[in-house]
CSV table of C-alpha atoms and ligand atoms in Angstrom, one decimal:
chain,number,residue,atom,x,y,z
O,1,UNK,CA,-3.2,-26.5,-42.5
O,2,UNK,CA,0.5,-26.3,-42.5
O,3,UNK,CA,1.5,-23.0,-39.8
O,4,UNK,CA,4.4,-21.4,-42.6
O,5,UNK,CA,8.6,-21.4,-40.6
O,6,UNK,CA,11.0,-18.6,-42.2
O,7,UNK,CA,14.1,-19.4,-40.7
O,8,UNK,CA,17.0,-18.0,-41.1
O,9,UNK,CA,20.8,-19.6,-41.2
O,10,UNK,CA,23.3,-17.7,-40.5
O,11,UNK,CA,26.3,-19.9,-41.7
O,12,UNK,CA,29.5,-18.5,-40.0
O,13,UNK,CA,28.8,-14.9,-39.4
O,14,UNK,CA,27.8,-12.5,-36.6
O,15,UNK,CA,29.6,-11.8,-33.3
O,16,UNK,CA,27.8,-12.3,-30.3
O,17,UNK,CA,27.1,-8.2,-30.2
O,18,UNK,CA,26.1,-8.5,-33.6
O,19,UNK,CA,23.1,-11.0,-32.8
O,20,UNK,CA,21.5,-9.0,-30.2
O,21,UNK,CA,21.9,-5.6,-32.0
O,22,UNK,CA,19.9,-7.7,-35.0
O,23,UNK,CA,17.4,-9.0,-33.0
O,24,UNK,CA,17.0,-5.8,-31.4
O,25,UNK,CA,16.2,-4.2,-34.4
O,26,UNK,CA,14.8,-7.6,-35.7
O,27,UNK,CA,11.7,-7.9,-33.3
O,28,UNK,CA,9.4,-5.2,-33.9
O,29,UNK,CA,9.4,-4.9,-37.3
O,30,UNK,CA,8.1,-9.0,-36.5
O,31,UNK,CA,5.6,-8.4,-33.9
O,32,UNK,CA,2.2,-8.9,-35.8
O,33,UNK,CA,3.9,-11.5,-38.2
O,34,UNK,CA,1.6,-14.5,-36.2
O,35,UNK,CA,1.2,-16.0,-39.5
O,36,UNK,CA,4.5,-17.9,-39.1
O,37,UNK,CA,7.1,-19.4,-36.7
O,38,UNK,CA,10.0,-18.0,-37.2
O,39,UNK,CA,13.5,-18.8,-36.1
O,40,UNK,CA,17.2,-18.1,-36.4
O,41,UNK,CA,19.9,-20.5,-36.6
O,42,UNK,CA,22.9,-18.4,-35.5
O,43,UNK,CA,26.5,-20.3,-34.5
O,44,UNK,CA,26.8,-21.8,-31.9
O,45,UNK,CA,28.6,-19.7,-29.9
O,46,UNK,CA,26.3,-16.9,-29.7
O,47,UNK,CA,23.1,-19.0,-29.4
O,48,UNK,CA,23.4,-17.7,-25.2
O,49,UNK,CA,23.4,-14.1,-26.8
O,50,UNK,CA,20.6,-15.1,-29.3
O,51,UNK,CA,18.0,-16.7,-26.5
O,52,UNK,CA,18.3,-14.3,-24.4
O,53,UNK,CA,18.0,-11.2,-26.7
O,54,UNK,CA,14.9,-13.2,-28.0
O,55,UNK,CA,13.7,-13.5,-25.0
O,56,UNK,CA,9.7,-12.0,-24.8
O,57,UNK,CA,9.6,-12.3,-28.5
O,58,UNK,CA,7.8,-14.4,-30.5
O,59,UNK,CA,11.3,-15.5,-32.3
O,60,UNK,CA,12.6,-19.2,-31.9
O,61,UNK,CA,16.7,-19.8,-32.1
O,62,UNK,CA,18.0,-23.1,-33.4
O,63,UNK,CA,21.5,-24.5,-33.7
O,64,UNK,CA,22.9,-25.0,-37.4
O,65,UNK,CA,24.4,-28.8,-36.7
O,66,UNK,CA,24.8,-31.2,-33.9
O,67,UNK,CA,26.5,-34.3,-33.1
O,68,UNK,CA,24.4,-37.5,-32.3
O,69,UNK,CA,25.4,-38.5,-29.1
O,70,UNK,CA,24.8,-37.6,-25.8
O,71,UNK,CA,27.8,-36.5,-24.5
O,72,UNK,CA,31.0,-38.3,-24.1
O,73,UNK,CA,35.2,-37.4,-26.8
O,74,UNK,CA,34.1,-36.0,-29.3
O,75,UNK,CA,36.8,-32.6,-29.8
O,76,UNK,CA,34.7,-30.4,-30.9
O,77,UNK,CA,31.1,-31.3,-31.8
O,78,UNK,CA,27.6,-30.5,-29.7
O,79,UNK,CA,25.1,-32.7,-29.1
O,80,UNK,CA,21.2,-32.3,-29.2
O,81,UNK,CA,20.5,-31.6,-24.8
O,82,UNK,CA,23.2,-29.7,-24.4
O,83,UNK,CA,21.4,-26.6,-28.2
O,84,UNK,CA,18.1,-27.7,-25.4
O,85,UNK,CA,19.8,-26.6,-22.5
O,86,UNK,CA,20.9,-23.1,-24.1
O,87,UNK,CA,17.0,-22.6,-25.1
O,88,UNK,CA,17.4,-23.7,-28.8
O,89,UNK,CA,14.0,-25.3,-30.0
O,90,UNK,CA,15.1,-26.0,-33.2
O,91,UNK,CA,18.6,-27.4,-35.1
O,92,UNK,CA,18.9,-27.4,-38.7
O,93,UNK,CA,20.5,-31.1,-40.3
O,94,UNK,CA,22.2,-32.6,-43.1
O,95,UNK,CA,22.8,-28.8,-45.4
O,96,UNK,CA,24.1,-29.4,-48.3
O,97,UNK,CA,27.7,-27.6,-47.0
O,98,UNK,CA,27.8,-30.1,-43.8
O,99,UNK,CA,27.5,-32.6,-46.9
O,100,UNK,CA,29.4,-30.9,-49.0
O,101,UNK,CA,32.7,-29.8,-46.0
O,102,UNK,CA,32.2,-31.7,-43.6
O,103,UNK,CA,31.5,-35.3,-44.7
O,104,UNK,CA,27.8,-35.6,-44.0
O,105,UNK,CA,25.8,-38.5,-45.2
O,106,UNK,CA,22.4,-39.6,-45.1
O,107,UNK,CA,23.4,-42.5,-42.3
O,108,UNK,CA,24.7,-39.3,-40.2
O,109,UNK,CA,21.5,-37.0,-41.4
O,110,UNK,CA,18.7,-39.5,-40.3
O,111,UNK,CA,20.8,-40.2,-36.7
O,112,UNK,CA,21.3,-36.9,-35.9
O,113,UNK,CA,17.7,-36.1,-37.0
O,114,UNK,CA,17.3,-38.4,-34.0
O,115,UNK,CA,19.1,-36.9,-31.8
O,116,UNK,CA,17.3,-33.7,-32.6
O,117,UNK,CA,13.8,-35.1,-31.0
O,118,UNK,CA,15.1,-36.8,-28.3
O,119,UNK,CA,16.3,-33.8,-27.1
O,120,UNK,CA,13.1,-32.1,-27.8
O,121,UNK,CA,14.3,-30.0,-30.6
O,122,UNK,CA,12.3,-29.5,-34.0
O,123,UNK,CA,15.1,-30.3,-37.0
O,124,UNK,CA,14.7,-29.1,-40.4
O,125,UNK,CA,16.4,-31.8,-42.6
O,126,UNK,CA,17.7,-30.6,-45.8
O,127,UNK,CA,17.7,-32.5,-48.8
O,128,UNK,CA,18.6,-31.3,-52.5
O,129,UNK,CA,20.2,-31.9,-55.2
O,130,UNK,CA,24.0,-30.8,-57.1
O,131,UNK,CA,23.8,-28.4,-60.3
O,132,UNK,CA,25.4,-31.1,-62.4
O,133,UNK,CA,22.7,-34.0,-60.7
O,134,UNK,CA,20.0,-31.9,-61.9
O,135,UNK,CA,20.9,-30.9,-65.6
O,136,UNK,CA,22.2,-35.0,-66.2
O,137,UNK,CA,18.1,-34.9,-64.8
O,138,UNK,CA,18.7,-36.8,-61.7
O,139,UNK,CA,17.1,-34.2,-59.0
O,140,UNK,CA,14.4,-36.5,-58.5
O,141,UNK,CA,16.5,-40.0,-58.5
O,142,UNK,CA,19.2,-37.8,-55.7
O,143,UNK,CA,16.2,-36.5,-53.8
O,144,UNK,CA,14.6,-39.8,-53.3
O,145,UNK,CA,18.0,-41.8,-52.2
O,146,UNK,CA,18.1,-39.1,-49.7
O,147,UNK,CA,14.9,-39.6,-47.9
O,148,UNK,CA,15.4,-42.6,-48.0
O,149,UNK,CA,18.5,-42.8,-46.2
O,150,UNK,CA,18.0,-39.4,-44.3
O,151,UNK,CA,14.1,-39.7,-43.4
O,152,UNK,CA,12.5,-42.7,-43.9
O,153,UNK,CA,14.7,-44.8,-40.8
O,154,UNK,CA,12.4,-42.6,-38.6
O,155,UNK,CA,9.3,-43.4,-37.1
O,156,UNK,CA,5.6,-42.4,-37.9
O,157,UNK,CA,6.0,-41.0,-34.8
O,158,UNK,CA,9.5,-39.2,-35.2
O,159,UNK,CA,8.2,-38.4,-39.0
O,160,UNK,CA,5.6,-36.3,-37.9
O,161,UNK,CA,8.0,-34.2,-36.2
O,162,UNK,CA,9.9,-32.6,-38.7
O,163,UNK,CA,10.4,-30.2,-40.5
O,164,UNK,CA,12.6,-31.0,-44.0
O,165,UNK,CA,14.1,-28.3,-46.6
O,166,UNK,CA,14.1,-28.4,-49.8
O,167,UNK,CA,17.5,-26.6,-51.5
O,168,UNK,CA,18.7,-27.6,-54.5
O,169,UNK,CA,22.3,-26.8,-54.4
O,170,UNK,CA,23.2,-24.9,-57.3
O,171,UNK,CA,20.5,-22.3,-55.7
O,172,UNK,CA,22.2,-21.4,-52.8
O,173,UNK,CA,24.5,-18.7,-52.4
O,174,UNK,CA,24.5,-18.4,-56.1
O,175,UNK,CA,21.2,-15.7,-56.7
O,176,UNK,CA,19.8,-18.6,-58.6
O,177,UNK,CA,16.4,-19.2,-57.1
O,178,UNK,CA,14.4,-21.8,-58.5
O,179,UNK,CA,11.8,-21.0,-60.5
O,180,UNK,CA,8.7,-21.3,-57.7
O,181,UNK,CA,7.3,-23.8,-60.5
O,182,UNK,CA,10.6,-25.4,-59.9
O,183,UNK,CA,10.5,-26.3,-56.3
O,184,UNK,CA,7.2,-26.7,-56.2
O,185,UNK,CA,7.2,-30.2,-57.9
O,186,UNK,CA,10.4,-31.0,-56.4
O,187,UNK,CA,8.6,-30.7,-53.2
O,188,UNK,CA,5.7,-32.6,-54.7
O,189,UNK,CA,7.8,-35.0,-55.9
O,190,UNK,CA,9.3,-35.1,-51.8
O,191,UNK,CA,5.7,-35.5,-50.2
O,192,UNK,CA,5.2,-38.3,-53.0
O,193,UNK,CA,8.3,-39.8,-51.5
O,194,UNK,CA,7.1,-39.3,-48.3
O,195,UNK,CA,3.4,-40.8,-48.2
O,196,UNK,CA,4.9,-44.1,-49.5
O,197,UNK,CA,6.7,-44.4,-46.5
O,198,UNK,CA,4.4,-43.0,-43.8
O,199,UNK,CA,1.2,-42.9,-45.6
O,200,UNK,CA,-0.6,-40.2,-47.2
O,201,UNK,CA,-1.7,-38.2,-43.8
O,202,UNK,CA,1.3,-37.6,-42.6
O,203,UNK,CA,3.3,-36.2,-45.6
O,204,UNK,CA,0.2,-34.1,-46.2
O,205,UNK,CA,0.7,-32.8,-43.0
O,206,UNK,CA,4.9,-32.9,-43.0
O,207,UNK,CA,6.1,-29.1,-43.6
O,208,UNK,CA,8.6,-29.1,-46.3
O,209,UNK,CA,10.9,-25.2,-46.6
O,210,UNK,CA,12.5,-24.2,-50.1
O,211,UNK,CA,15.8,-22.5,-49.7
O,212,UNK,CA,18.2,-21.3,-51.9
O,213,UNK,CA,18.5,-17.3,-53.0
O,214,UNK,CA,15.2,-16.4,-50.9
O,215,UNK,CA,15.3,-12.3,-51.1
O,216,UNK,CA,12.2,-9.9,-50.4
O,217,UNK,CA,11.8,-9.5,-54.0
O,218,UNK,CA,11.4,-13.8,-54.8
O,219,UNK,CA,9.5,-15.1,-51.4
O,220,UNK,CA,6.1,-14.2,-52.4
O,221,UNK,CA,6.2,-15.6,-55.5
O,222,UNK,CA,7.7,-19.2,-53.9
O,223,UNK,CA,5.1,-18.7,-50.7
O,224,UNK,CA,2.2,-18.5,-53.4
O,225,UNK,CA,2.9,-21.7,-54.3
O,226,UNK,CA,0.8,-24.6,-52.8
O,227,UNK,CA,3.4,-26.9,-51.4
O,228,UNK,CA,5.9,-24.3,-50.2
O,229,UNK,CA,6.0,-24.4,-46.6
O,230,UNK,CA,8.3,-22.0,-45.4
O,231,UNK,CA,12.0,-20.7,-46.3
O,232,UNK,CA,14.8,-21.4,-44.8
O,233,UNK,CA,17.4,-18.5,-45.4
O,234,UNK,CA,20.9,-17.4,-46.1
O,235,UNK,CA,22.1,-14.4,-47.4
O,236,UNK,CA,18.9,-12.0,-47.0
O,237,UNK,CA,18.5,-13.6,-43.0
O,238,UNK,CA,21.9,-11.4,-42.3
O,239,UNK,CA,20.2,-7.9,-42.4
O,240,UNK,CA,17.1,-7.3,-40.1
O,241,UNK,CA,15.3,-5.1,-42.4
O,242,UNK,CA,15.9,-8.1,-45.1
O,243,UNK,CA,14.1,-11.1,-42.9
O,244,UNK,CA,12.0,-8.8,-42.5
O,245,UNK,CA,10.3,-8.2,-45.2
O,246,UNK,CA,11.2,-11.7,-46.4
O,247,UNK,CA,8.9,-12.8,-42.9
O,248,UNK,CA,6.1,-10.7,-43.5
O,249,UNK,CA,6.1,-10.9,-47.4
B,1,PGA,P1,21.2,-18.8,-49.4
B,1,PGA,O1,21.8,-20.3,-48.3
B,1,PGA,O2,19.9,-18.4,-49.0
B,1,PGA,O3,22.1,-18.0,-48.7
B,1,PGA,O4,21.3,-18.9,-50.5
B,1,PGA,C1,19.9,-21.0,-48.4
B,1,PGA,C2,20.9,-22.2,-47.2
B,1,PGA,O5,22.0,-22.2,-47.4
B,1,PGA,O6,20.1,-22.6,-45.8
């Protein structure tokens, strides 16, 4: 049985004060939601405020990115042990915005995923095709290439500890959600690819989240798909009522 994960990716939104206020309002709304792991990923500077405000609740906190080395002369970067030390349990790796604007590649995704695992964090490794790739009928090959470069290089022990997020780039922040069937099909492709790398049992245990314009009114249909193990939510995770409605769908 794969426990669901409902994760909020706050991107570059909210101050520390707004982070604390969100959690104060949100925590009581999801206090009885034991069916899923609940994760919130604020910007780096607000992680301490988030960890503090989530203390005593089941809500866990994650980073949105990390650098793959432990420490060194890398101005502006933050390492996995630093995220763990501040109280993070999770970290998003290879989000499409990182790939698009900050030159992330499958190779850096693999390095970051390994670094996250080494520090005891659960990486949410993001994959997904762009619109032109889908229109060209290349969705499946894009997913296979991203898996081959970013995930297949893990050891079986490492693979057992990651979560994958399928986020079609054309659905992120656009209001265009993949239909539950489209998402489930892509998840099936990913799971089959993982089965060929790590075996059917390992692939079957791996949680694959859907991300891309998940909202309170479409989450249920997505979660009804056997293949979909949760959601990575951007815009709709910024409001306590809206994210609570998604968590408790
Ligand atoms: P969205 O973002 O829910 O605003 O589409 C999802 C994501 O980027 O993780």
